[in-house]
Coordinates of C-alpha atoms and ligand atoms in Angstrom, one line a residue:
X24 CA 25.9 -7.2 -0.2
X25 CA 23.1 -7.1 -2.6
X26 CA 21.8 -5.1 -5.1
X27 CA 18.3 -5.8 -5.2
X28 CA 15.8 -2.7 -4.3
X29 CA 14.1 -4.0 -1.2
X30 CA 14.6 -6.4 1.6
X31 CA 11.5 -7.5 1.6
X32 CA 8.8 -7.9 -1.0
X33 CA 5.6 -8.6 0.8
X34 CA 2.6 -10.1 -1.5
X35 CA -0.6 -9.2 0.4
X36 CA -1.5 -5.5 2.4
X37 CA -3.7 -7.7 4.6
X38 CA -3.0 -8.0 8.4
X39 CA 0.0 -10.8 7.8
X40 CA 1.1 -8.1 5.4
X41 CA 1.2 -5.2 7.3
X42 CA 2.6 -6.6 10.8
X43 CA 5.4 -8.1 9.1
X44 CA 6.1 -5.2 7.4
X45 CA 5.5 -2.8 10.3
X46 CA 8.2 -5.1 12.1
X47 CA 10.5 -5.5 9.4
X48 CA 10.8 -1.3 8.9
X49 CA 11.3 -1.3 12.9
X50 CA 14.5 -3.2 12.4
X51 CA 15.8 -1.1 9.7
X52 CA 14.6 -3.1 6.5
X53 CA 13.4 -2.1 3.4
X54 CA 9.8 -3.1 2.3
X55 CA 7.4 -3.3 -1.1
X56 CA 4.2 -4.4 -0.2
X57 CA 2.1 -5.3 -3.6
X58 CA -1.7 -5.8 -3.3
X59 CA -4.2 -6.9 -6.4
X60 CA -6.9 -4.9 -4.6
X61 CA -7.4 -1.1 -5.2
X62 CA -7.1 -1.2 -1.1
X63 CA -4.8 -2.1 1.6
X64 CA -6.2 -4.2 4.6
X65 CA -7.1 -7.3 3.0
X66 CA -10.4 -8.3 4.1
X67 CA -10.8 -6.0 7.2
X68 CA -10.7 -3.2 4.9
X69 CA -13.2 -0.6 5.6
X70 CA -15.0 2.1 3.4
X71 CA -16.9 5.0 5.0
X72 CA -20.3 5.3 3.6
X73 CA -23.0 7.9 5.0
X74 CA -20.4 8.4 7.8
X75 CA -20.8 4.8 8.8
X76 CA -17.4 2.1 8.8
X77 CA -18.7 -0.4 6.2
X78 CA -16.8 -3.7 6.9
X79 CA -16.5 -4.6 3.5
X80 CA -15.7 -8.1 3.5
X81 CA -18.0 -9.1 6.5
X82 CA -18.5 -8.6 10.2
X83 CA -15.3 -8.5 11.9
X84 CA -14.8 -8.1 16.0
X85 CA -11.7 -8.3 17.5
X86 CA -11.0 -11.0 20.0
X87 CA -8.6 -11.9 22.2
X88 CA -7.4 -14.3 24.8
X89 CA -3.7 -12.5 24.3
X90 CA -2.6 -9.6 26.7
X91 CA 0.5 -9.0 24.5
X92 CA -1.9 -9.1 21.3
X93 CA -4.8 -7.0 22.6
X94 CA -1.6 -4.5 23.9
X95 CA -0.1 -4.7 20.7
X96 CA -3.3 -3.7 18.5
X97 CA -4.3 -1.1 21.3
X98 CA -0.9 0.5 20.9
X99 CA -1.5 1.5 16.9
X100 CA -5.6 2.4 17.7
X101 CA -8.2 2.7 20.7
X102 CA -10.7 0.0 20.8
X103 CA -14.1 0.4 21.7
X104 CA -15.9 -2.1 24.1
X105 CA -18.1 -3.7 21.6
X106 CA -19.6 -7.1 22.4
X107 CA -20.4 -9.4 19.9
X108 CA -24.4 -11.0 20.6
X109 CA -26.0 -12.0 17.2
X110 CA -29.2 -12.6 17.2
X111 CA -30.1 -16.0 15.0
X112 CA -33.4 -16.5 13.4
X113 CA -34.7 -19.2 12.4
X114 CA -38.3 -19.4 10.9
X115 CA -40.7 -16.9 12.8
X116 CA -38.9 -17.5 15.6
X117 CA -35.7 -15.4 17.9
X118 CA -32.9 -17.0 19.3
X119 CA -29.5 -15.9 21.1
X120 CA -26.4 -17.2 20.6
X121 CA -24.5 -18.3 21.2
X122 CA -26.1 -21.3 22.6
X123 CA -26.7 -20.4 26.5
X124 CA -29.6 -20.3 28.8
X125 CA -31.2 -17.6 26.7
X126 CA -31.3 -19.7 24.0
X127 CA -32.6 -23.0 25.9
X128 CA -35.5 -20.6 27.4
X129 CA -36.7 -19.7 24.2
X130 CA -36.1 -23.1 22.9
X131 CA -37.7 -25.2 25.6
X132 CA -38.9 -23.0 28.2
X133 CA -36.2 -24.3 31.0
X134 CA -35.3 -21.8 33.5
X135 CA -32.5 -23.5 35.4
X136 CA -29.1 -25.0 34.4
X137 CA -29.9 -28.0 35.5
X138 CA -33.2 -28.6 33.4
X139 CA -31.1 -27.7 30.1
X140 CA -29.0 -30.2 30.4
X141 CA -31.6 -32.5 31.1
X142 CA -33.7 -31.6 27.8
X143 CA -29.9 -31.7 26.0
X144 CA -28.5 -35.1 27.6
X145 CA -32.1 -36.7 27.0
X146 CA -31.5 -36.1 23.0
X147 CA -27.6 -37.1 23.5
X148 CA -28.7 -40.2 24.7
X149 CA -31.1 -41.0 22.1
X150 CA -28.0 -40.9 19.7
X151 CA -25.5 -43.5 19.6
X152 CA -22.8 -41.0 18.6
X153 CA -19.5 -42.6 20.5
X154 CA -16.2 -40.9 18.9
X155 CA -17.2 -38.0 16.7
X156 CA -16.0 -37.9 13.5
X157 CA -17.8 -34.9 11.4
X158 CA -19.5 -31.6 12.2
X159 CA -22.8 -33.0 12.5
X160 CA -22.0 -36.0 14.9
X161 CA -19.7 -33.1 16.7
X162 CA -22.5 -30.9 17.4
X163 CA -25.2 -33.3 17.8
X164 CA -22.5 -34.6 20.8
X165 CA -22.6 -31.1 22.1
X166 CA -26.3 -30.1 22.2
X167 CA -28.5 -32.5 21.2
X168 CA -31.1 -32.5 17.9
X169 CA -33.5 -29.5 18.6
X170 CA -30.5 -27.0 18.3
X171 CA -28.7 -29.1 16.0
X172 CA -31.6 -29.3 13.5
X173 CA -32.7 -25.2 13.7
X174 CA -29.6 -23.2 14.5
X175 CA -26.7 -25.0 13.0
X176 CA -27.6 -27.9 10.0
X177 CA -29.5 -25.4 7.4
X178 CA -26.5 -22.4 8.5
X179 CA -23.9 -24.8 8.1
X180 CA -24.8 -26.7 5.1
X181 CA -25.7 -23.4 3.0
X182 CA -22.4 -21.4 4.8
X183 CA -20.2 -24.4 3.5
X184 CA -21.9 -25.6 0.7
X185 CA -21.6 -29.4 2.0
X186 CA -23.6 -31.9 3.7
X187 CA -22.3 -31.1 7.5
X188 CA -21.2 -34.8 7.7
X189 CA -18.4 -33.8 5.2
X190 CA -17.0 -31.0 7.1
X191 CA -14.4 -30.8 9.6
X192 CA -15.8 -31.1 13.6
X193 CA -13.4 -28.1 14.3
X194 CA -15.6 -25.9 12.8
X195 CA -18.1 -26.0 15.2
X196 CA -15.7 -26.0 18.1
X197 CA -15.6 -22.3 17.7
X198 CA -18.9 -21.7 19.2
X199 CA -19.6 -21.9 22.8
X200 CA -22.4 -23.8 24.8
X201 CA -22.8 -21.9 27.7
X202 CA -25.2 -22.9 31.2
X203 CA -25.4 -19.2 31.7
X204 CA -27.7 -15.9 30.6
X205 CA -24.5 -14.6 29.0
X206 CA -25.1 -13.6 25.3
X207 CA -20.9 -12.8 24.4
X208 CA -20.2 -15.1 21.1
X209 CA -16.8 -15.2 22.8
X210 CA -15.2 -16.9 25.4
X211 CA -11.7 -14.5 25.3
X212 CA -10.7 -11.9 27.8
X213 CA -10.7 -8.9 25.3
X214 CA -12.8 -7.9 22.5
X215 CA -14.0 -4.5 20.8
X216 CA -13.5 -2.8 17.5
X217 CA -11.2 0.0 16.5
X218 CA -12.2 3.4 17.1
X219 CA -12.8 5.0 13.8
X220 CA -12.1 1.5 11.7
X221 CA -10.1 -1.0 10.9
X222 CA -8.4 1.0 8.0
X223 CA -7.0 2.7 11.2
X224 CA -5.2 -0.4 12.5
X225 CA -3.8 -1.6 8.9
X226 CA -2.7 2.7 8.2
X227 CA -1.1 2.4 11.2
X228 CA 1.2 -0.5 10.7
X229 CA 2.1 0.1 7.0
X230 CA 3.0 3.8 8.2
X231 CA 5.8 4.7 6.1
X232 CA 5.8 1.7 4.1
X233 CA 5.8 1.5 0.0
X234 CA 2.6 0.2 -1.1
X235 CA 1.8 -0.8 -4.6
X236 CA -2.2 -1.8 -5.3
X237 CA -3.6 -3.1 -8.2
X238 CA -0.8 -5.3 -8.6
X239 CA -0.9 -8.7 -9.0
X240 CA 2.2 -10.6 -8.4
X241 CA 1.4 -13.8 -10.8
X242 CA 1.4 -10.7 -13.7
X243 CA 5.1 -10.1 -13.5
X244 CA 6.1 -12.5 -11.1
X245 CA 10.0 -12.6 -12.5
X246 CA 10.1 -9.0 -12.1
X247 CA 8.6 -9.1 -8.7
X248 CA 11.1 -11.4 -7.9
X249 CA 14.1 -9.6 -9.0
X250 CA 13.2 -7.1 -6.9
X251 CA 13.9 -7.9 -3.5
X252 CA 16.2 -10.3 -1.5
X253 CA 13.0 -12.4 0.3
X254 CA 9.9 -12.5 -0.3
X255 CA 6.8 -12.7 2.4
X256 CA 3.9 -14.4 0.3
X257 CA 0.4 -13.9 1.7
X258 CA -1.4 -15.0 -1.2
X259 CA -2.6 -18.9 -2.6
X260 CA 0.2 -21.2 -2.0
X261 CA -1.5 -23.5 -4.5
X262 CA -1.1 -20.9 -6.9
X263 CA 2.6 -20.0 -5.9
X264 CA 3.3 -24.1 -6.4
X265 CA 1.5 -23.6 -10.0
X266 CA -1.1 -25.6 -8.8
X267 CA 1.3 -28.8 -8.9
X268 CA -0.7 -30.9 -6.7
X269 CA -3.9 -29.8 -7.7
X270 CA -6.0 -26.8 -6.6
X271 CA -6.8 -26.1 -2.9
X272 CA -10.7 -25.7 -2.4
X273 CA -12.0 -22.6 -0.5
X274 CA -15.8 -20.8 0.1
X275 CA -16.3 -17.8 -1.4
X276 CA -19.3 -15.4 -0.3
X277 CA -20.7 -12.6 -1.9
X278 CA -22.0 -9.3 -0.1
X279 CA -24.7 -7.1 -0.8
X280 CA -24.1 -3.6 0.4
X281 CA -27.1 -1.1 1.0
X282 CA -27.9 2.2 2.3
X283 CA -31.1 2.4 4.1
X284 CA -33.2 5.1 4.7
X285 CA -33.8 4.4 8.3
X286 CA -32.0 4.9 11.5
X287 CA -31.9 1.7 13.3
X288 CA -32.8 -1.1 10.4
X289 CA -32.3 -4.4 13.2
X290 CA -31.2 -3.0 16.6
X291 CA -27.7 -5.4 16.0
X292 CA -25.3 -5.2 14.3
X293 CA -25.2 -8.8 13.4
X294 CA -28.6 -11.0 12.8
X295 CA -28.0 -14.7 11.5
X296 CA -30.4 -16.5 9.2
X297 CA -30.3 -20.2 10.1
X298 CA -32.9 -21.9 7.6
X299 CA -31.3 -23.2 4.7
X300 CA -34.3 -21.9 2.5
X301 CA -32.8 -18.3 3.2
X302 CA -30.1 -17.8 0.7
X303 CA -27.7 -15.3 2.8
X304 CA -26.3 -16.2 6.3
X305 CA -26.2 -13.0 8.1
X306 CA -26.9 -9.3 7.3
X307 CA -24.6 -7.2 9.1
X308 CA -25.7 -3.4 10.3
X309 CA -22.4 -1.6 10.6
X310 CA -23.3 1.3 12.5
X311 CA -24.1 -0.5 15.5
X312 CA -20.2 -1.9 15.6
X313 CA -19.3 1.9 16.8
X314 CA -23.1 2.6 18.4
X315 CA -23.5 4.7 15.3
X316 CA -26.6 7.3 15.4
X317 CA -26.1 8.6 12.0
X318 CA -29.8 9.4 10.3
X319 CA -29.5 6.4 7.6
X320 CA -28.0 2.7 8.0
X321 CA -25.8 0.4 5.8
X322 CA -26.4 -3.2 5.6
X323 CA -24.8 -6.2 4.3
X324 CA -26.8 -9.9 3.0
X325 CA -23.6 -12.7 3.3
X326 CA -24.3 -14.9 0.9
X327 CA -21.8 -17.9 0.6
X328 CA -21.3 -19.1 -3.0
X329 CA -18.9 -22.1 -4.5
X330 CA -15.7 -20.5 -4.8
X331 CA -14.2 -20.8 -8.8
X332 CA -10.7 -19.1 -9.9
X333 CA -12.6 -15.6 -10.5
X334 CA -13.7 -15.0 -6.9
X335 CA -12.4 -14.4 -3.7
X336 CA -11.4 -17.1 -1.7
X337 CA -12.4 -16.4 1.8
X338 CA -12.4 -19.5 3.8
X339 CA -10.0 -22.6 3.4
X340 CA -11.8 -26.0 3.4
X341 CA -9.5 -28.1 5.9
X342 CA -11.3 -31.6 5.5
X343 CA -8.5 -34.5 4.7
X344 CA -8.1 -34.4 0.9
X345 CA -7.6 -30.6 0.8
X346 CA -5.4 -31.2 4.2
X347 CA -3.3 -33.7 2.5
X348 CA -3.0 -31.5 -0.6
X349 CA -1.9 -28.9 1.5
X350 CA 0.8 -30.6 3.3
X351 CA 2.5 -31.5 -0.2
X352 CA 2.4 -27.7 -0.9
X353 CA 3.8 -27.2 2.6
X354 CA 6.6 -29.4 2.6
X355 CA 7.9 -27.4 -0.5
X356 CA 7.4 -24.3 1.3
X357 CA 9.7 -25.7 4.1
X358 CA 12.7 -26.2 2.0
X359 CA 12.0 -22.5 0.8
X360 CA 15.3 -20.4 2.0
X361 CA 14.0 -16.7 1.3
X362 CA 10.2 -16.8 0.5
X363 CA 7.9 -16.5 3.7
X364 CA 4.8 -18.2 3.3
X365 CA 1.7 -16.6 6.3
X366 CA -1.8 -15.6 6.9
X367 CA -4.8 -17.5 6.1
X368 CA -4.5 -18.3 2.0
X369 CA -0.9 -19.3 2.4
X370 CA -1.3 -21.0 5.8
X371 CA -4.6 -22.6 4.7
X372 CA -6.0 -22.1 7.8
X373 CA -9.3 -20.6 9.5
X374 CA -7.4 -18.2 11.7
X375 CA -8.8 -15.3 12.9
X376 CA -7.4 -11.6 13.3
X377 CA -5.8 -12.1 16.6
X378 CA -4.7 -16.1 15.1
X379 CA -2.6 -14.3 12.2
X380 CA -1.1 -11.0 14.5
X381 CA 0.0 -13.7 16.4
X382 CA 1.5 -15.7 13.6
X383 CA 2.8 -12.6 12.0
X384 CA 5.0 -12.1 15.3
X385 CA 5.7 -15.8 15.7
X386 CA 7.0 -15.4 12.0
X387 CA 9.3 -11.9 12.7
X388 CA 10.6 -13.2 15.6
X389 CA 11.7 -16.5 13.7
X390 CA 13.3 -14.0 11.3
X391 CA 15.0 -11.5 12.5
X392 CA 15.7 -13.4 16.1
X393 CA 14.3 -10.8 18.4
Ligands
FAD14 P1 -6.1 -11.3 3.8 O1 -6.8 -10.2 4.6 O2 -6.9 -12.1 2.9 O3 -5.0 -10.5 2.9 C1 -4.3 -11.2 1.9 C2 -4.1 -10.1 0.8 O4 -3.3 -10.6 -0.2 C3 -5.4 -9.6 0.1 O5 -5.5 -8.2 0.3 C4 -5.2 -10.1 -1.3 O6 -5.8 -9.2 -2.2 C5 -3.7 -10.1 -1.5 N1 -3.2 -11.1 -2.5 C6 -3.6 -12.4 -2.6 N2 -3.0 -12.9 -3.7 C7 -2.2 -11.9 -4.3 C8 -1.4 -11.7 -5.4 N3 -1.3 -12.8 -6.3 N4 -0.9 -10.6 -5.7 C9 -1.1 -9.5 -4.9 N5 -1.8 -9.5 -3.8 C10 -2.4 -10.7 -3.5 N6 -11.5 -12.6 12.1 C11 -11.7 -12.2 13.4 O7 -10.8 -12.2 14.2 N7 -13.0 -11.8 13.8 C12 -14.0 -11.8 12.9 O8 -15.1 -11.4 13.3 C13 -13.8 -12.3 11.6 N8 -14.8 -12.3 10.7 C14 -14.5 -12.7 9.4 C15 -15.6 -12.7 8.5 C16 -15.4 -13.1 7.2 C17 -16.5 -13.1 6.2 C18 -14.1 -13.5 6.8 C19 -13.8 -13.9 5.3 C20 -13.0 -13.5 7.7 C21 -13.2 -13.1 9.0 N9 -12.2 -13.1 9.9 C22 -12.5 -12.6 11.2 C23 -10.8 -13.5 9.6 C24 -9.9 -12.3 9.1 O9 -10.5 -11.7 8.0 C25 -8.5 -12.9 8.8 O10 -8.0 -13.6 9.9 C26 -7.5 -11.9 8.4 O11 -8.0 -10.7 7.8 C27 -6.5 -12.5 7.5 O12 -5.4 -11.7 7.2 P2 -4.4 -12.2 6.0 O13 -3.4 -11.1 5.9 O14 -4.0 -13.5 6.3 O15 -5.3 -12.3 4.7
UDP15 N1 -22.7 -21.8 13.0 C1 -24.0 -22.3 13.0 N2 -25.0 -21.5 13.3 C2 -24.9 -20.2 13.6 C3 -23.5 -19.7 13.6 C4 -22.5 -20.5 13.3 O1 -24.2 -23.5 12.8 O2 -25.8 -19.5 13.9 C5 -21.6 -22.7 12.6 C6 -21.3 -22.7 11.1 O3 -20.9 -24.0 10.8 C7 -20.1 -21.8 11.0 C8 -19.4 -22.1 12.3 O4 -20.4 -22.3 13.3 O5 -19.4 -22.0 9.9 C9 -18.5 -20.9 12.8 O6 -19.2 -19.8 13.0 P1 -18.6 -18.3 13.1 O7 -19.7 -17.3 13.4 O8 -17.5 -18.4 14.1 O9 -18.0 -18.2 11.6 P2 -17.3 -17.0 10.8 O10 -17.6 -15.7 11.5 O11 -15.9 -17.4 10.7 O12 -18.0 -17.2 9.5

């Protein structure tokens, strides 16, 4: 038997977090989940301003391919039946996305399936593009040089802070090219927000859970460690490593939170501003995640920014040197016999909500074999 306090000390109260701890308690273990943030929820936390949700670390919708996820997060909180459809703009000019027949209309005037792909496999062919190896070759492969050049270079080179031949082709994967008048940003079966906020998701997992904020675990990291039998890290695994093999890159973003005097600032909640000239990506207007009628609005300018030691690191840079980097820090993780490495920082990995619920599980089931 042991004597230490707790089972499990968890290092992170974001959604890795808070399912594995939720789990964990279900089978009768003891958890300490420590966060450096004056919040839980990691970055879908939530704060209610002017009775509106404010996403406080960006827009985030819920989407999933997963019957057993989308049952899973529907059995802690009722989601609503939001859609996402942002709205890009680029210039003077209005464009849907993602990239479907909307978006080729306004683009080109084409009316029919069969004329869009024309005007797209007419700028294909003018490319000699044969195995692509980078974003841009990647999306110039997938829908030619108009779209390429307005909707994705200037958004992806200020979002990334890299010329797009640098970046990964993955990234533009995500989005998809659709030959119909269908304006969902998703391709998966499910998708909406929770009723009343995120906050009520992450609340509702860590129910009955210790939680410690303002507490960063590098500060008394012996201590921490003293404390419980395994621990689940959902922070840096560079910084875990002390940074043995070099520090992971990651892109950091700052927001810029206001309250408006107006009821309906853009008519969706999210807009996109593709020229690179425009320093923020996106401005967010929460309300209309819940079809908010409040009498004022909140919105939020993304702007991405170089991450440095100081800021938050919100997205992992998965090209080959930081992949290779990462796999050194991995391999140590692997021989690890009571720390749990998950989510995105430790995971270095673009995963979305659904992406990291699901690893959460994977991770549990590993565990505690059931
Ligand atoms: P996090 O939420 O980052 O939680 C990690 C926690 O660990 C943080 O609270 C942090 O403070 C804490 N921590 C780190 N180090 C330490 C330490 N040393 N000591 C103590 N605590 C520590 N996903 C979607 O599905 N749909 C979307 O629309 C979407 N939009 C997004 C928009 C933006 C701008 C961003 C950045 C992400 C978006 N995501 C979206 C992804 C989503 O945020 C993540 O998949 C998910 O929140 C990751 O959960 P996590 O637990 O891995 O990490
Ligand atoms: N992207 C783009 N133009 C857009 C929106 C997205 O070129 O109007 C590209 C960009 O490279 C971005 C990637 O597609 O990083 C993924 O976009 P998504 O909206 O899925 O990103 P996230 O919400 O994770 O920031």
């Amino acid at each position: 038997m042991s004597s230490k306090k707790y089972d499990y000390l968890i290092v992170g109260a974001g959604l890795f977090g808070s399912v594995f701890a939720h789990e964990a308690k279900k089978r009768g273990k003891t958890c300490l989940i420590i966060d450096k943030r004056p919040h839980a929820g990691g970055n879908v936390h939530c704060e209610k301003v002017e009775d509106i949700n404010v996403h406080m670390y960006g827009a985030h919708i819920f989407h999933t391919n997963d019957k057993f996820i989308w049952d899973y997060v529907n059995s802690f909180v009722e989601f609503n039946r939001y859609t996402n459809s942002p709205v890009a703009v680029y210039k003077d000019e209005l464009y849907n996305l993602p990239f479907n027949m909307n978006t080729f209309y306004q683009l080109w005037k084409v009316r029919t399936p069969e004329e869009a792909k024309k005007k797209i496999q007419s700028q294909i062919d003018q490319l000699d593009i044969k195995e692509p190896s980078n974003l841009e070759e990647q999306a110039l492969s997938l829908v030619g040089t108009d779209i390429y050049e307005k909707l994705i270079k200037g958004y992806t080179e200020k979002q990334w802070g890299r010329p797009a031949t640098e970046l990964p082709a993955f990234i533009i994967k995500r989005l998809p090219v659709r030959f119909t008048y269908d304006n969902n940003y998703f391709n998966d079966k499910y998708q909406g927000i929770p009723i009343g906020g995120y906050n009520k998701l992450t609340e509702a997992l860590t129910e009955g859970v210790e939680i410690k904020l303002n507490t960063d675990f590098f500060e008394n990291r012996a201590e921490w460690e003293a404390m419980a039998d395994n621990i689940v890290f959902t922070g840096k695994i560079d910084q875990y490593y002390d940074f043995q093999f070099g520090q992971l890159q990651y892109r950091s973003l700052r927001f810029e939170h206001q309250t408006l005097d107006t009821e309906n600032y853009q008519g969706n909640a999210v807009v996109n501003y593709n020229e690179r000239e425009v320093p923020y990506t996106r401005i967010i207007e929460h309300k209309h995640f819940e079809f908010g009628t409040q009498p004022k609005t909140v919105v939020t300018k993304e702007y991405p920014q170089e991450w440095t030691a100081e800021k938050e690191p919100y997205y992992p840079i998965n090209d080959t040197r930081n992949n290779e980097m990462f796999k050194k820090y991995k391999d140590l993780a692997d021989k690890e016999t009571t720390v749990i490495f998950g989510g995105r920082l430790a995971e270095y990995k673009y995963y979305d909500m659904h992406q990291i619920i699901g690893s959460a599980l994977k991770t549990v089931k590993d565990v505690f074999n059931s």
